mmCIF file of C-alpha atoms in Angstrom:
data_model
loop_
_atom_site.group_PDB
_atom_site.id
_atom_site.type_symbol
_atom_site.label_atom_id
_atom_site.label_comp_id
_atom_site.label_asym_id
_atom_site.label_seq_id
_atom_site.Cartn_x
_atom_site.Cartn_y
_atom_site.Cartn_z
ATOM 1 C CA MET A 1 -20.624 3.953 42.738
ATOM 2 C CA ALA A 2 -22.723 2.027 40.069
ATOM 3 C CA GLU A 3 -25.375 -0.223 41.354
ATOM 4 C CA THR A 4 -26.677 -3.046 39.219
ATOM 5 C CA LEU A 5 -30.480 -2.650 38.766
ATOM 6 C CA LEU A 6 -31.153 -5.356 36.311
ATOM 7 C CA GLU A 7 -29.184 -8.498 35.503
ATOM 8 C CA ILE A 8 -29.881 -10.781 33.105
ATOM 9 C CA HIS A 9 -28.255 -14.170 32.705
ATOM 10 C CA ASP A 10 -28.189 -16.894 29.836
ATOM 11 C CA LEU A 11 -31.815 -16.095 29.357
ATOM 12 C CA HIS A 12 -33.778 -18.485 27.121
ATOM 13 C CA ALA A 13 -37.452 -17.739 26.378
ATOM 14 C CA GLY A 14 -40.200 -17.970 23.776
ATOM 15 C CA ALA A 15 -44.007 -18.612 23.179
ATOM 16 C CA ALA A 16 -46.111 -21.510 21.783
ATOM 17 C CA ASP A 17 -43.271 -23.800 22.270
ATOM 18 C CA ARG A 18 -41.139 -21.755 19.983
ATOM 19 C CA GLU A 19 -37.698 -20.549 21.568
ATOM 20 C CA ILE A 20 -37.102 -16.966 20.426
ATOM 21 C CA LEU A 21 -34.241 -15.876 22.895
ATOM 22 C CA LYS A 22 -31.314 -17.979 22.628
ATOM 23 C CA GLY A 23 -28.864 -16.946 25.972
ATOM 24 C CA ILE A 24 -29.244 -13.441 26.333
ATOM 25 C CA ASP A 25 -26.783 -11.696 29.159
ATOM 26 C CA LEU A 26 -27.157 -8.141 29.901
ATOM 27 C CA THR A 27 -26.523 -5.903 32.983
ATOM 28 C CA ILE A 28 -28.160 -2.375 33.312
ATOM 29 C CA GLN A 29 -26.583 -0.182 36.274
ATOM 30 C CA LYS A 30 -28.815 2.767 37.835
ATOM 31 C CA GLY A 31 -28.422 5.779 35.989
ATOM 32 C CA GLU A 32 -27.873 3.947 32.545
ATOM 33 C CA VAL A 33 -29.370 3.999 28.961
ATOM 34 C CA HIS A 34 -29.324 1.076 27.099
ATOM 35 C CA VAL A 35 -30.533 0.528 23.557
ATOM 36 C CA ILE A 36 -31.359 -2.433 21.643
ATOM 37 C CA LEU A 37 -31.454 -2.723 17.961
ATOM 38 C CA GLY A 38 -31.816 -5.307 15.285
ATOM 39 C CA PRO A 39 -33.915 -6.354 12.376
ATOM 40 C CA ASN A 40 -37.596 -7.287 12.744
ATOM 41 C CA GLY A 41 -38.232 -10.687 14.006
ATOM 42 C CA SER A 42 -34.966 -10.554 15.853
ATOM 43 C CA GLY A 43 -36.515 -11.115 19.213
ATOM 44 C CA LYS A 44 -36.290 -7.442 20.788
ATOM 45 C CA SER A 45 -39.905 -7.025 21.809
ATOM 46 C CA THR A 46 -39.851 -10.587 23.312
ATOM 47 C CA LEU A 47 -37.134 -9.582 25.539
ATOM 48 C CA MET A 48 -39.143 -6.565 26.825
ATOM 49 C CA ASN A 49 -42.104 -8.691 27.089
ATOM 50 C CA VAL A 50 -40.137 -11.473 29.169
ATOM 51 C CA ILE A 51 -38.444 -8.784 31.512
ATOM 52 C CA MET A 52 -42.032 -7.313 32.258
ATOM 53 C CA GLY A 53 -43.284 -11.091 32.789
ATOM 54 C CA HIS A 54 -46.020 -11.119 29.949
ATOM 55 C CA PRO A 55 -47.851 -14.344 30.476
ATOM 56 C CA GLY A 56 -47.735 -15.313 26.922
ATOM 57 C CA TYR A 57 -43.934 -16.129 26.998
ATOM 58 C CA GLN A 58 -42.319 -18.550 29.003
ATOM 59 C CA VAL A 59 -38.488 -18.577 30.349
ATOM 60 C CA THR A 60 -36.988 -22.005 29.766
ATOM 61 C CA GLU A 61 -33.456 -21.258 31.002
ATOM 62 C CA GLY A 62 -31.632 -18.679 32.813
ATOM 63 C CA SER A 63 -32.484 -16.016 35.323
ATOM 64 C CA LEU A 64 -33.506 -12.081 35.496
ATOM 65 C CA THR A 65 -32.480 -10.374 38.659
ATOM 66 C CA PHE A 66 -33.736 -6.898 39.821
ATOM 67 C CA GLU A 67 -32.013 -5.066 42.565
ATOM 68 C CA GLY A 68 -30.620 -8.340 43.721
ATOM 69 C CA LYS A 69 -33.706 -10.205 43.927
ATOM 70 C CA ASP A 70 -34.519 -13.035 41.509
ATOM 71 C CA ILE A 71 -37.693 -12.040 39.684
ATOM 72 C CA THR A 72 -37.626 -14.872 36.976
ATOM 73 C CA ALA A 73 -41.204 -16.326 38.533
ATOM 74 C CA LEU A 74 -42.838 -13.100 39.646
ATOM 75 C CA LYS A 75 -46.197 -12.028 37.885
ATOM 76 C CA THR A 76 -46.345 -8.700 36.002
ATOM 77 C CA PHE A 77 -48.085 -6.737 38.640
ATOM 78 C CA GLU A 78 -45.411 -7.796 40.966
ATOM 79 C CA ARG A 79 -42.487 -6.597 38.722
ATOM 80 C CA ALA A 80 -44.642 -3.322 38.096
ATOM 81 C CA ARG A 81 -45.056 -2.924 42.084
ATOM 82 C CA ALA A 82 -40.949 -3.413 42.158
ATOM 83 C CA GLY A 83 -40.377 -0.753 39.706
ATOM 84 C CA ILE A 84 -40.199 -1.871 36.188
ATOM 85 C CA PHE A 85 -42.690 -0.113 33.452
ATOM 86 C CA LEU A 86 -43.110 -1.257 29.960
ATOM 87 C CA SER A 87 -43.975 1.420 27.231
ATOM 88 C CA PHE A 88 -46.120 -0.580 24.695
ATOM 89 C CA GLN A 89 -45.293 -0.460 20.777
ATOM 90 C CA THR A 90 -49.088 -0.510 20.411
ATOM 91 C CA PRO A 91 -50.891 0.952 23.570
ATOM 92 C CA GLU A 92 -54.181 -0.766 24.395
ATOM 93 C CA GLU A 93 -57.446 0.857 24.676
ATOM 94 C CA ILE A 94 -59.134 0.211 27.967
ATOM 95 C CA PRO A 95 -62.681 1.346 28.399
ATOM 96 C CA GLY A 96 -64.201 2.119 31.741
ATOM 97 C CA ILE A 97 -61.405 3.531 33.538
ATOM 98 C CA THR A 98 -59.916 6.990 33.140
ATOM 99 C CA VAL A 99 -56.621 7.940 32.693
ATOM 100 C CA GLU A 100 -56.396 9.794 35.992
ATOM 101 C CA ASN A 101 -58.080 6.912 37.701
ATOM 102 C CA MET A 102 -55.600 4.624 36.267
ATOM 103 C CA LEU A 103 -52.546 6.535 37.128
ATOM 104 C CA ARG A 104 -53.786 7.436 40.809
ATOM 105 C CA THR A 105 -54.769 3.708 41.721
ATOM 106 C CA ALA A 106 -51.434 2.282 39.931
ATOM 107 C CA ARG A 107 -49.470 4.814 42.059
ATOM 108 C CA GLN A 108 -51.090 3.978 45.198
ATOM 109 C CA GLU A 109 -50.333 0.341 44.579
ATOM 110 C CA ILE A 110 -46.769 1.153 43.925
ATOM 111 C CA THR A 111 -45.968 3.463 46.674
ATOM 112 C CA GLY A 112 -48.537 1.831 49.109
ATOM 113 C CA LYS A 113 -49.554 5.532 50.010
ATOM 114 C CA ARG A 114 -53.021 7.162 49.450
ATOM 115 C CA GLU A 115 -52.740 9.924 46.853
ATOM 116 C CA ARG A 116 -54.113 13.513 47.823
ATOM 117 C CA ILE A 117 -56.645 13.858 45.042
ATOM 118 C CA PHE A 118 -55.964 17.734 44.857
ATOM 119 C CA GLY A 119 -52.101 17.513 44.956
ATOM 120 C CA PHE A 120 -52.394 14.575 42.319
ATOM 121 C CA ARG A 121 -54.492 16.410 39.896
ATOM 122 C CA LYS A 122 -52.091 19.434 39.949
ATOM 123 C CA GLU A 123 -49.219 17.476 39.503
ATOM 124 C CA LEU A 124 -51.157 15.382 36.387
ATOM 125 C CA LYS A 125 -52.179 18.814 34.793
ATOM 126 C CA GLU A 126 -48.632 20.062 34.670
ATOM 127 C CA MET A 127 -47.166 16.869 33.383
ATOM 128 C CA MET A 128 -50.031 16.816 30.646
ATOM 129 C CA GLU A 129 -49.539 20.419 29.545
ATOM 130 C CA ASP A 130 -45.785 19.615 29.370
ATOM 131 C CA LEU A 131 -46.445 16.883 26.897
ATOM 132 C CA GLN A 132 -48.628 18.727 25.155
ATOM 133 C CA ILE A 133 -51.605 16.448 26.048
ATOM 134 C CA ASP A 134 -55.261 18.462 26.434
ATOM 135 C CA PRO A 135 -55.525 18.065 30.378
ATOM 136 C CA SER A 136 -59.154 17.318 29.769
ATOM 137 C CA TYR A 137 -57.897 13.725 28.644
ATOM 138 C CA SER A 138 -57.262 12.876 31.914
ATOM 139 C CA GLU A 139 -61.193 12.261 32.360
ATOM 140 C CA ARG A 140 -61.357 10.213 29.070
ATOM 141 C CA TYR A 141 -61.159 6.408 29.116
ATOM 142 C CA LEU A 142 -57.571 5.147 28.642
ATOM 143 C CA ASN A 143 -56.567 5.518 25.166
ATOM 144 C CA VAL A 144 -60.159 5.115 23.921
ATOM 145 C CA GLY A 145 -60.379 7.376 20.869
ATOM 146 C CA PHE A 146 -56.792 8.501 21.072
ATOM 147 C CA SER A 147 -54.875 8.865 17.880
ATOM 148 C CA GLY A 148 -51.407 7.032 17.644
ATOM 149 C CA GLY A 149 -49.308 10.120 18.724
ATOM 150 C CA GLU A 150 -51.704 10.775 21.809
ATOM 151 C CA LYS A 151 -51.359 7.126 22.784
ATOM 152 C CA LYS A 152 -47.510 7.279 22.677
ATOM 153 C CA ARG A 153 -47.578 10.403 24.557
ATOM 154 C CA ASN A 154 -49.773 9.128 27.178
ATOM 155 C CA GLU A 155 -47.460 6.253 27.675
ATOM 156 C CA ILE A 156 -44.696 9.106 28.621
ATOM 157 C CA LEU A 157 -47.250 10.484 30.801
ATOM 158 C CA GLN A 158 -47.528 7.117 32.737
ATOM 159 C CA LEU A 159 -43.782 7.109 32.941
ATOM 160 C CA LEU A 160 -43.460 10.378 34.543
ATOM 161 C CA MET A 161 -46.175 9.807 37.050
ATOM 162 C CA LEU A 162 -45.336 6.353 37.857
ATOM 163 C CA ARG A 163 -41.792 6.899 38.243
ATOM 164 C CA PRO A 164 -40.487 3.262 38.069
ATOM 165 C CA LYS A 165 -36.904 2.607 38.414
ATOM 166 C CA LEU A 166 -36.476 0.883 35.070
ATOM 167 C CA ALA A 167 -38.253 1.944 32.044
ATOM 168 C CA LEU A 168 -38.627 -0.415 29.111
ATOM 169 C CA LEU A 169 -39.560 1.465 25.938
ATOM 170 C CA ASP A 170 -40.455 -0.528 23.192
ATOM 171 C CA GLU A 171 -40.512 1.642 19.914
ATOM 172 C CA THR A 172 -42.285 4.330 21.733
ATOM 173 C CA ASP A 173 -41.384 6.678 18.984
ATOM 174 C CA SER A 174 -42.813 4.631 16.103
ATOM 175 C CA GLY A 175 -45.393 6.194 13.824
ATOM 176 C CA LEU A 176 -44.669 9.829 15.299
ATOM 177 C CA ASP A 177 -43.873 13.055 13.378
ATOM 178 C CA VAL A 178 -40.639 15.017 13.954
ATOM 179 C CA ASP A 179 -42.510 17.076 16.629
ATOM 180 C CA ALA A 180 -44.054 14.520 18.633
ATOM 181 C CA VAL A 181 -40.629 12.490 18.721
ATOM 182 C CA GLN A 182 -39.156 15.649 20.206
ATOM 183 C CA ILE A 183 -41.985 15.780 22.882
ATOM 184 C CA VAL A 184 -41.589 12.189 23.822
ATOM 185 C CA SER A 185 -37.775 12.610 23.827
ATOM 186 C CA ARG A 186 -38.056 15.434 26.179
ATOM 187 C CA GLY A 187 -40.267 13.573 28.258
ATOM 188 C CA VAL A 188 -37.914 10.438 28.560
ATOM 189 C CA SER A 189 -35.327 12.993 29.321
ATOM 190 C CA LYS A 190 -37.229 14.430 32.017
ATOM 191 C CA PHE A 191 -37.793 10.968 33.706
ATOM 192 C CA HIS A 192 -34.186 9.671 33.559
ATOM 193 C CA ASN A 193 -31.795 10.347 36.534
ATOM 194 C CA GLY A 194 -28.902 8.611 38.415
ATOM 195 C CA ASP A 195 -31.574 6.369 40.447
ATOM 196 C CA ASN A 196 -33.131 4.816 37.409
ATOM 197 C CA ALA A 197 -32.411 3.327 33.828
ATOM 198 C CA CYS A 198 -33.981 3.011 30.580
ATOM 199 C CA LEU A 199 -33.773 0.164 28.024
ATOM 200 C CA VAL A 200 -34.904 1.520 24.639
ATOM 201 C CA ILE A 201 -35.737 -0.088 21.394
ATOM 202 C CA THR A 202 -35.735 2.261 18.556
ATOM 203 C CA HIS A 203 -35.658 2.595 14.813
ATOM 204 C CA ASN A 204 -35.503 6.252 15.032
ATOM 205 C CA ALA A 205 -32.573 7.791 16.739
ATOM 206 C CA ARG A 206 -34.025 10.969 17.434
ATOM 207 C CA ILE A 207 -35.670 9.803 20.624
ATOM 208 C CA LEU A 208 -32.210 9.229 21.779
ATOM 209 C CA ASP A 209 -31.157 13.149 21.158
ATOM 210 C CA LYS A 210 -31.506 14.397 24.520
ATOM 211 C CA LEU A 211 -30.207 10.934 26.181
ATOM 212 C CA LYS A 212 -26.769 9.970 27.079
ATOM 213 C CA VAL A 213 -26.342 6.361 25.611
ATOM 214 C CA ASP A 214 -24.378 4.199 27.712
ATOM 215 C CA ARG A 215 -24.430 0.833 25.734
ATOM 216 C CA VAL A 216 -26.062 -0.251 22.565
ATOM 217 C CA HIS A 217 -26.782 -4.317 22.046
ATOM 218 C CA VAL A 218 -27.701 -5.581 18.467
ATOM 219 C CA LEU A 219 -29.997 -8.508 18.725
ATOM 220 C CA MET A 220 -30.329 -10.960 15.904
ATOM 221 C CA GLN A 221 -31.982 -14.240 15.935
ATOM 222 C CA GLY A 222 -32.524 -14.286 19.553
ATOM 223 C CA ARG A 223 -28.880 -13.471 20.337
ATOM 224 C CA ILE A 224 -27.005 -10.224 21.215
ATOM 225 C CA VAL A 225 -24.270 -10.428 18.335
ATOM 226 C CA GLU A 226 -22.684 -7.188 18.972
ATOM 227 C CA GLU A 227 -22.460 -4.379 21.699
ATOM 228 C CA GLY A 228 -20.799 -0.827 21.645
ATOM 229 C CA GLY A 229 -21.228 2.663 22.575
ATOM 230 C CA PRO A 230 -23.564 5.152 21.098
ATOM 231 C CA GLU A 231 -21.359 5.500 17.647
ATOM 232 C CA LEU A 232 -22.777 2.126 17.107
ATOM 233 C CA VAL A 233 -26.360 3.526 16.498
ATOM 234 C CA ASP A 234 -24.644 5.926 14.048
ATOM 235 C CA GLN A 235 -22.970 3.028 12.295
ATOM 236 C CA ILE A 236 -26.180 1.078 11.956
ATOM 237 C CA ASN A 237 -28.195 4.014 10.792
ATOM 238 C CA ARG A 238 -25.592 4.743 7.986
ATOM 239 C CA ASP A 239 -24.577 1.203 7.059
ATOM 240 C CA GLY A 240 -27.625 -0.884 8.224
ATOM 241 C CA PHE A 241 -27.022 -4.268 9.697
ATOM 242 C CA GLY A 242 -25.394 -5.961 6.744
ATOM 243 C CA HIS A 243 -21.837 -5.921 8.069
ATOM 244 C CA ILE A 244 -23.026 -7.592 11.384
ATOM 245 C CA LYS A 245 -24.900 -10.375 9.615
ATOM 246 C CA GLU A 246 -21.879 -11.265 7.299
ATOM 247 C CA THR A 247 -19.815 -11.353 10.427
ATOM 248 C CA THR A 248 -22.317 -13.701 12.230
ATOM 249 C CA VAL A 249 -22.894 -16.186 9.324
#
């Protein structure tokens, strides 16, 4: 029996006194993969940031419920502890903290358990090799000097090591070549199971190749204007958003 993981009800939100999201309703069950599509500036990344609790965005109306608990007022780190993970469209460089230390500290904060260093390093090395990341990068400062593709693969490494309940993937595949997209897609597929869920923003359907998409939502001007199954991805890739714009004018 499906269990509701995230429920968004009549969500209005924005930044700098400008409303961007104008009444979003969205429900994600455990085990599901949802895809958000829409033209640039439609509010897709804003939605991801609001779910994650980015302080630069304000919820003015509506609610977000995660595993039955209202998280609308929770801070970002509290949502991360609860099991929500955001893979950034443009990952930040963080000097002074290594990849390994960040991941080990973050996992300890989430689980409340101390990580055995040798077991953790073994697991980390295996994950890095699977994602074709040089294991020596675990000793480098987070994303500092990494190429664009290395940063994106490092985001998937974090996903696999932190094992969240809900993965928010904001164009994790953008700027990647075909081989890198396949690696990222394989990593997301390795993460996904019946106890977690994914919400994916993408302009490149290849990242979805190894995933069973349950629901597709088209976002325009801060509203979900069309929903459907995986066939909607193919239709938009073929025809664009023109037919949707015509029916929503």
